[in-house]
mmCIF file of C-alpha atoms in Angstrom:
data_model
loop_
_atom_site.group_PDB
_atom_site.id
_atom_site.type_symbol
_atom_site.label_atom_id
_atom_site.label_comp_id
_atom_site.label_asym_id
_atom_site.label_seq_id
_atom_site.Cartn_x
_atom_site.Cartn_y
_atom_site.Cartn_z
ATOM 1 C CA MET Q 125 -5.244 17.638 -20.924
ATOM 2 C CA LYS Q 126 -4.827 15.862 -24.207
ATOM 3 C CA LYS Q 127 -4.169 12.134 -24.269
ATOM 4 C CA LYS Q 128 -0.584 12.602 -25.473
ATOM 5 C CA GLN Q 129 0.163 15.064 -22.638
ATOM 6 C CA VAL Q 130 -1.178 12.599 -20.075
ATOM 7 C CA HIS Q 131 1.072 9.840 -21.478
ATOM 8 C CA ILE Q 132 4.119 12.116 -21.333
ATOM 9 C CA LEU Q 133 3.303 13.116 -17.737
ATOM 10 C CA LEU Q 134 2.889 9.486 -16.650
ATOM 11 C CA LEU Q 135 6.100 8.464 -18.437
ATOM 12 C CA THR Q 136 7.968 11.275 -16.678
ATOM 13 C CA LEU Q 137 6.588 10.182 -13.309
ATOM 14 C CA PHE Q 138 7.584 6.554 -13.826
ATOM 15 C CA ILE Q 139 11.048 7.171 -15.242
ATOM 16 C CA GLY Q 140 12.020 10.130 -13.067
ATOM 17 C CA THR Q 141 13.863 13.211 -14.193
ATOM 18 C CA GLY Q 142 17.471 14.254 -14.255
ATOM 19 C CA THR Q 143 20.512 12.100 -13.767
ATOM 20 C CA ALA Q 144 20.803 9.369 -11.215
ATOM 21 C CA ALA Q 145 21.978 10.618 -7.852
ATOM 22 C CA ALA Q 146 24.069 8.713 -5.362
ATOM 23 C CA GLN Q 147 22.066 5.720 -4.223
ATOM 24 C CA GLN Q 148 20.230 6.350 -0.974
ATOM 25 C CA ILE Q 149 18.439 3.568 0.837
ATOM 26 C CA ALA Q 150 15.988 4.008 3.698
ATOM 27 C CA ILE Q 151 14.270 1.508 5.988
ATOM 28 C CA LYS Q 152 10.866 2.545 7.388
ATOM 29 C CA THR Q 153 7.964 1.429 9.505
ATOM 30 C CA ASN Q 154 4.438 2.869 9.582
ATOM 31 C CA ALA Q 155 3.465 3.840 13.143
ATOM 32 C CA LEU Q 156 -0.279 3.833 12.329
ATOM 33 C CA MET Q 157 -0.078 0.209 11.196
ATOM 34 C CA LEU Q 158 1.915 -0.672 14.307
ATOM 35 C CA ALA Q 159 -0.849 0.901 16.428
ATOM 36 C CA ALA Q 160 -3.288 -1.431 14.623
ATOM 37 C CA MET Q 161 -0.969 -4.350 15.578
ATOM 38 C CA THR Q 162 0.089 -4.836 11.959
ATOM 39 C CA PRO Q 163 3.868 -5.278 11.702
ATOM 40 C CA ASN Q 164 5.266 -3.667 8.570
ATOM 41 C CA LEU Q 165 8.570 -2.871 6.923
ATOM 42 C CA GLU Q 166 9.355 -0.669 3.930
ATOM 43 C CA CYS Q 167 12.523 -0.162 1.930
ATOM 44 C CA GLU Q 168 12.925 2.922 -0.283
ATOM 45 C CA LEU Q 169 15.608 3.402 -2.928
ATOM 46 C CA VAL Q 170 16.461 6.693 -4.630
ATOM 47 C CA THR Q 171 16.370 6.080 -8.389
ATOM 48 C CA GLY Q 172 16.987 9.589 -9.731
ATOM 49 C CA GLU Q 173 17.340 13.253 -8.868
ATOM 50 C CA HIS Q 174 13.595 13.591 -8.198
ATOM 51 C CA ALA Q 175 12.531 9.942 -7.980
ATOM 52 C CA SER Q 176 12.424 7.018 -5.589
ATOM 53 C CA ALA Q 177 10.812 3.605 -5.485
ATOM 54 C CA SER Q 178 9.746 1.674 -2.426
ATOM 55 C CA LEU Q 179 8.384 -1.698 -1.443
ATOM 56 C CA SER Q 180 6.537 -2.361 1.795
ATOM 57 C CA VAL Q 181 5.251 -5.589 3.279
ATOM 58 C CA PHE Q 182 2.750 -5.941 6.110
ATOM 59 C CA GLY Q 183 0.646 -8.518 7.873
ATOM 60 C CA HIS Q 184 -1.130 -9.487 11.051
ATOM 61 C CA SER Q 185 -2.872 -12.380 12.716
ATOM 62 C CA LYS Q 186 -5.541 -11.849 15.379
ATOM 63 C CA PRO Q 187 -4.747 -8.235 16.356
ATOM 64 C CA TYR Q 188 -6.456 -7.186 19.600
ATOM 65 C CA GLY Q 189 -8.013 -10.657 19.701
ATOM 66 C CA LEU Q 190 -10.032 -10.099 16.502
ATOM 67 C CA ASP Q 191 -10.457 -13.016 14.127
ATOM 68 C CA SER Q 192 -8.408 -11.473 11.314
ATOM 69 C CA LYS Q 193 -5.414 -12.459 9.174
ATOM 70 C CA VAL Q 194 -3.926 -10.169 6.516
ATOM 71 C CA ILE Q 195 -0.735 -10.237 4.484
ATOM 72 C CA GLY Q 196 0.101 -7.695 1.813
ATOM 73 C CA VAL Q 197 2.672 -5.984 -0.332
ATOM 74 C CA GLN Q 198 2.701 -2.398 -1.573
ATOM 75 C CA PRO Q 199 5.164 -1.003 -4.140
ATOM 76 C CA GLU Q 200 5.209 2.759 -4.735
ATOM 77 C CA TYR Q 201 6.880 5.225 -7.093
ATOM 78 C CA ARG Q 202 7.447 8.754 -5.750
ATOM 79 C CA TYR Q 203 8.261 12.015 -7.525
ATOM 80 C CA TRP Q 204 9.922 14.480 -5.128
ATOM 81 C CA PHE Q 205 9.397 18.190 -5.857
ATOM 82 C CA ASN Q 206 12.553 19.150 -3.990
ATOM 83 C CA GLY Q 207 15.865 18.449 -5.744
ATOM 84 C CA ARG Q 208 16.687 15.933 -3.012
ATOM 85 C CA PRO Q 209 14.596 12.743 -2.707
ATOM 86 C CA MET Q 210 13.407 11.739 0.767
ATOM 87 C CA THR Q 211 13.057 15.412 1.690
ATOM 88 C CA ARG Q 212 9.918 17.579 1.763
ATOM 89 C CA GLU Q 213 6.842 16.979 -0.453
ATOM 90 C CA TYR Q 214 6.122 14.326 -3.067
ATOM 91 C CA ILE Q 215 3.388 12.735 -5.146
ATOM 92 C CA GLY Q 216 3.317 9.097 -6.086
ATOM 93 C CA VAL Q 217 1.575 6.073 -7.494
ATOM 94 C CA ALA Q 218 1.070 3.091 -5.189
ATOM 95 C CA LEU Q 219 -0.042 -0.446 -5.960
ATOM 96 C CA LEU Q 220 -1.547 -2.808 -3.411
ATOM 97 C CA GLY Q 221 -1.845 -6.570 -3.227
ATOM 98 C CA ALA Q 222 -3.272 -8.372 -0.208
ATOM 99 C CA THR Q 223 -4.837 -11.605 0.899
ATOM 100 C CA TYR Q 224 -7.135 -11.740 3.922
ATOM 101 C CA ASP Q 225 -9.373 -13.890 6.089
ATOM 102 C CA MET Q 226 -11.519 -11.873 8.539
ATOM 103 C CA GLN Q 227 -14.651 -12.199 10.595
ATOM 104 C CA PHE Q 228 -16.802 -9.202 11.548
ATOM 105 C CA GLY Q 229 -19.855 -10.146 13.558
ATOM 106 C CA ARG Q 230 -21.372 -13.163 11.811
ATOM 107 C CA ASN Q 231 -19.821 -12.359 8.391
ATOM 108 C CA VAL Q 232 -16.636 -14.103 7.236
ATOM 109 C CA TYR Q 233 -14.568 -12.597 4.386
ATOM 110 C CA ASP Q 234 -11.851 -14.727 2.784
ATOM 111 C CA GLY Q 235 -10.234 -13.355 -0.351
ATOM 112 C CA ASP Q 236 -7.718 -11.280 -2.250
ATOM 113 C CA ALA Q 237 -7.495 -7.591 -3.146
ATOM 114 C CA VAL Q 238 -5.486 -5.525 -5.634
ATOM 115 C CA GLY Q 239 -5.476 -1.776 -5.980
ATOM 116 C CA VAL Q 240 -3.856 1.311 -7.428
ATOM 117 C CA GLY Q 241 -3.961 4.873 -6.188
ATOM 118 C CA LEU Q 242 -2.364 8.289 -6.111
ATOM 119 C CA THR Q 243 -0.414 9.266 -3.007
ATOM 120 C CA ALA Q 244 0.998 12.465 -1.580
ATOM 121 C CA GLY Q 245 3.125 13.165 1.441
ATOM 122 C CA TYR Q 246 5.710 15.183 3.252
ATOM 123 C CA SER Q 247 9.011 14.010 4.729
ATOM 124 C CA LEU Q 248 10.417 16.016 7.618
ATOM 125 C CA SER Q 249 14.105 15.633 8.411
ATOM 126 C CA LEU Q 250 14.838 15.000 12.091
ATOM 127 C CA GLY Q 251 18.575 14.686 11.535
ATOM 128 C CA LYS Q 252 21.108 13.474 9.001
ATOM 129 C CA LYS Q 253 19.797 9.893 9.021
ATOM 130 C CA LEU Q 254 16.302 10.121 10.529
ATOM 131 C CA ASN Q 255 13.044 11.340 8.944
ATOM 132 C CA ILE Q 256 9.371 11.286 9.808
ATOM 133 C CA GLU Q 257 6.879 11.040 6.933
ATOM 134 C CA PHE Q 258 3.191 11.921 6.764
ATOM 135 C CA TYR Q 259 1.285 10.529 3.771
ATOM 136 C CA GLY Q 260 -2.021 9.456 2.359
ATOM 137 C CA GLY Q 261 -3.344 8.000 -0.858
ATOM 138 C CA PHE Q 262 -6.678 7.267 -2.467
ATOM 139 C CA GLY Q 263 -7.555 4.914 -5.282
ATOM 140 C CA VAL Q 264 -9.480 1.899 -6.537
ATOM 141 C CA VAL Q 265 -9.292 -1.512 -4.873
ATOM 142 C CA GLY Q 266 -10.715 -4.626 -6.525
ATOM 143 C CA PHE Q 267 -11.548 -7.706 -4.458
ATOM 144 C CA TRP Q 268 -12.519 -11.348 -4.990
ATOM 145 C CA GLN Q 269 -13.679 -13.185 -1.911
ATOM 146 C CA LYS Q 270 -15.732 -15.903 -0.344
ATOM 147 C CA LEU Q 271 -18.393 -14.247 1.772
ATOM 148 C CA TYR Q 272 -20.348 -16.484 4.126
ATOM 149 C CA TYR Q 273 -21.797 -16.614 7.622
ATOM 150 C CA LYS Q 274 -19.926 -17.970 10.630
ATOM 151 C CA ASP Q 275 -22.232 -20.979 11.042
ATOM 152 C CA ASP Q 276 -22.411 -21.939 7.329
ATOM 153 C CA THR Q 277 -21.069 -25.255 6.107
ATOM 154 C CA TYR Q 278 -17.702 -24.418 4.555
ATOM 155 C CA GLU Q 279 -18.015 -27.202 1.949
ATOM 156 C CA ASP Q 280 -20.917 -25.297 0.332
ATOM 157 C CA TYR Q 281 -18.308 -22.982 -1.181
ATOM 158 C CA PHE Q 282 -16.452 -25.680 -3.092
ATOM 159 C CA SER Q 283 -17.341 -26.773 -6.607
ATOM 160 C CA ASP Q 284 -15.564 -29.742 -8.207
ATOM 161 C CA GLY Q 285 -12.658 -29.424 -5.759
ATOM 162 C CA SER Q 286 -12.041 -25.741 -6.417
ATOM 163 C CA VAL Q 287 -12.951 -22.817 -4.220
ATOM 164 C CA LYS Q 288 -15.390 -20.411 -5.810
ATOM 165 C CA THR Q 289 -15.722 -16.758 -4.957
ATOM 166 C CA ASN Q 290 -19.216 -15.498 -4.418
ATOM 167 C CA SER Q 291 -18.442 -11.828 -3.923
ATOM 168 C CA HIS Q 292 -16.336 -9.463 -6.008
ATOM 169 C CA GLY Q 293 -16.211 -5.812 -6.918
ATOM 170 C CA TYR Q 294 -14.341 -2.529 -6.788
ATOM 171 C CA LYS Q 295 -14.326 0.194 -4.139
ATOM 172 C CA LEU Q 296 -12.920 3.706 -3.973
ATOM 173 C CA MET Q 297 -10.938 3.876 -0.744
ATOM 174 C CA PRO Q 298 -7.640 4.879 0.880
ATOM 175 C CA VAL Q 299 -4.818 2.750 -0.502
ATOM 176 C CA LYS Q 300 -2.079 4.161 1.700
ATOM 177 C CA LEU Q 301 -2.230 6.097 4.963
ATOM 178 C CA GLY Q 302 0.453 6.580 7.547
ATOM 179 C CA VAL Q 303 3.047 8.267 9.666
ATOM 180 C CA SER Q 304 6.395 6.547 9.163
ATOM 181 C CA ILE Q 305 9.704 6.686 10.925
ATOM 182 C CA SER Q 306 12.481 6.448 8.339
ATOM 183 C CA TYR Q 307 16.160 5.624 8.863
ATOM 184 C CA ILE Q 308 18.466 6.435 5.936
ATOM 185 C CA LEU Q 309 21.156 3.772 5.655
ATOM 186 C CA LYS Q 310 23.313 5.365 2.986
#
């Protein structure tokens, strides 16, 4: 594809197509995150005939007794192939922002992450107001963190009163994965 065609495609995805439909709002929760003891809530708003936008928030503290704290936010834009948003298949673009403090074995990770990725999914109608969604997404996640060992002196990671990160980078990884129960409010 030529550069101009890519820009037109991305612009179409972000703006949506057609005229604005009646506003639909759905409230969702991701069952896979709940199974990982990570409470989450998502709100999706129909923005056009083939488009919707959503915002989800999630977080946990010490799930299953693990030394882990995470809080994050994830906005997403979806293009629905069917003429009715929140029904059947879609593709989307999701962003991710999170802050975390975790310990795995002797390693402690304390930092922030941001990411962007492409998503795809399918929404199956279980009734007039209830849907179940299956989705996944893959992208790039950048992170900046303090990485140290459990028994290290924490003050070694401060310089002139400010915390310094000693580990950063980018990883290709899933940015969104789930099975959500969705209730359509309006």
